[in-house]
C-alpha positions as a printed Julia matrix, in Angstrom:
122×3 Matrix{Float64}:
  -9.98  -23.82   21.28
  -9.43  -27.27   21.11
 -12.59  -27.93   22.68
 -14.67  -26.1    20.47
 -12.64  -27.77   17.39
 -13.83  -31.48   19.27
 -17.17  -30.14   19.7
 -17.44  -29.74   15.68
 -15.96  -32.36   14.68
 -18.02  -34.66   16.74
 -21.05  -32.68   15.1
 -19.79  -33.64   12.04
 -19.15  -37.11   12.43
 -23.0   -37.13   14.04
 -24.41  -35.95   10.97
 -21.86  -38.08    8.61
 -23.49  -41.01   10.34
 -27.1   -39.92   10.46
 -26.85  -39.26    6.44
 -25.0   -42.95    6.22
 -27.68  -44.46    8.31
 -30.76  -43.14    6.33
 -28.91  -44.3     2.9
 -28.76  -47.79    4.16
 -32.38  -47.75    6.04
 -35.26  -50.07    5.09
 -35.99  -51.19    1.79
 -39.45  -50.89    2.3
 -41.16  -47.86   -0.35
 -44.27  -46.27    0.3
 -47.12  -46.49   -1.13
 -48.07  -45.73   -4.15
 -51.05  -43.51   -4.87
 -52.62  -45.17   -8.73
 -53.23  -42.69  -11.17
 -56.92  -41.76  -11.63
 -58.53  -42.76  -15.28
 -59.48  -38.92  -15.84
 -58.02  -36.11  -14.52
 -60.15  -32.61  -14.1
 -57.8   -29.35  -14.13
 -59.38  -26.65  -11.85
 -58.55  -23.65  -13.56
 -59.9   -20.8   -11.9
 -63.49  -19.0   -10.75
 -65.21  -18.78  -13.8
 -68.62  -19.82  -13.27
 -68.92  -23.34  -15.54
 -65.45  -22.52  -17.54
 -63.5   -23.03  -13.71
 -63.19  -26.7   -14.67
 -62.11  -28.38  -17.45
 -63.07  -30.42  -19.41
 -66.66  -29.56  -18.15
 -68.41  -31.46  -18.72
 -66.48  -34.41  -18.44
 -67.67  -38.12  -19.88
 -66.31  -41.0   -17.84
 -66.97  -44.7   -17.88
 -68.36  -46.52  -14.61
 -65.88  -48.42  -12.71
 -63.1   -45.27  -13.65
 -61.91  -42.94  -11.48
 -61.35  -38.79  -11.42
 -59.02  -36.98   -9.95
 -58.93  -32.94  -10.04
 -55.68  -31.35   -9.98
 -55.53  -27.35   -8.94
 -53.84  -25.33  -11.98
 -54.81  -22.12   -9.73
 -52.94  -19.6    -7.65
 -54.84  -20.04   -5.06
 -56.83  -22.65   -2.88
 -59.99  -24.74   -4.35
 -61.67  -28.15   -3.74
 -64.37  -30.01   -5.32
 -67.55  -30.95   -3.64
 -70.16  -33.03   -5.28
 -73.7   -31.44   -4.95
 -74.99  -34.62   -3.47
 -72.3   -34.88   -0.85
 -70.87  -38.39   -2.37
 -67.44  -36.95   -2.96
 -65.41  -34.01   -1.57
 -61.27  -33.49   -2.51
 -60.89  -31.36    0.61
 -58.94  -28.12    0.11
 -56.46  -28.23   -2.45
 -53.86  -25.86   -2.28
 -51.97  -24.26   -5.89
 -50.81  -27.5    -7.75
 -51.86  -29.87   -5.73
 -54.22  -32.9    -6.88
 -56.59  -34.39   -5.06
 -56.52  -38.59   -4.6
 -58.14  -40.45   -7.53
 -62.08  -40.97   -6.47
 -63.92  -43.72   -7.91
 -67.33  -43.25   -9.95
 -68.68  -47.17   -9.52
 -72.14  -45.98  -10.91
 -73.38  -44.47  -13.74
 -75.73  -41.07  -13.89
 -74.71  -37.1   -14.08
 -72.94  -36.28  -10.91
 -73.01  -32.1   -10.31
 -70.07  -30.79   -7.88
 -68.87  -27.34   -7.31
 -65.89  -25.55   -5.11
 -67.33  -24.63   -1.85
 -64.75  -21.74   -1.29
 -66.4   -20.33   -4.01
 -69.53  -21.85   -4.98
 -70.0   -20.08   -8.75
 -67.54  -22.68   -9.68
 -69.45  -25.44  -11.29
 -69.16  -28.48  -13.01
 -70.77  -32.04  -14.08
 -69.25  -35.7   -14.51
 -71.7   -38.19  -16.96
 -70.73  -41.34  -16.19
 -72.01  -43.85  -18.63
């Protein structure tokens, strides 16, 4: 018995100084993602209504970042293959992208490719 009651109290103590340890680890943070200049909600498969806003007016030099209000899995793939979010799952948002030159810019979801949209950046 008493070798069982050693065995978890050493446990214990193991833990106790694994959680102390962490607390007083590095200072060091990580990384900060910035905030993109215009966020796009993806709101579901409905054809040009899946986005919003659509369409969407941006300034050059800003950048876009589409966040997944859906229950289920989306992305967002320009047609002209310059940007793609990769598969965002239910709430998650994609890394701000940066639109450094102006013109219309058409993307869609390829999971499901009736989802449409279209960035104007002036």
């Amino acid at each position: 018995m008493s070798l069982l009651r050693s065995s978890v109290q050493l446990s214990i103590l193991a833990v106790t100084f694994a959680l102390a340890a962490t607390a007083c680890g590095s200072s060091s943070t990580a990384p900060t993602t910035p905030a993109a200049d215009v966020t796009i909600s993806i709101v579901g498969v409905n054809a040009a209504q899946s986005f919003s806003p659509n369409p969407t007016t941006m300034k050059v030099g800003q950048s876009v970042a589409f966040k997944n209000n859906d229950t289920i899995a989306h992305d967002a793939t320009q047609d002209a293959a310059k940007f793609n979010t990769g598969t965002l799952g239910a709430g998650a948002t994609s890394a701000a992208i940066a639109m450094p030159t102006a013109g219309t810019f058409t993307y869609h979801c390829s999971i499901h490719p009736g989802m449409i949209g279209t960035i104007t950046v002036q």
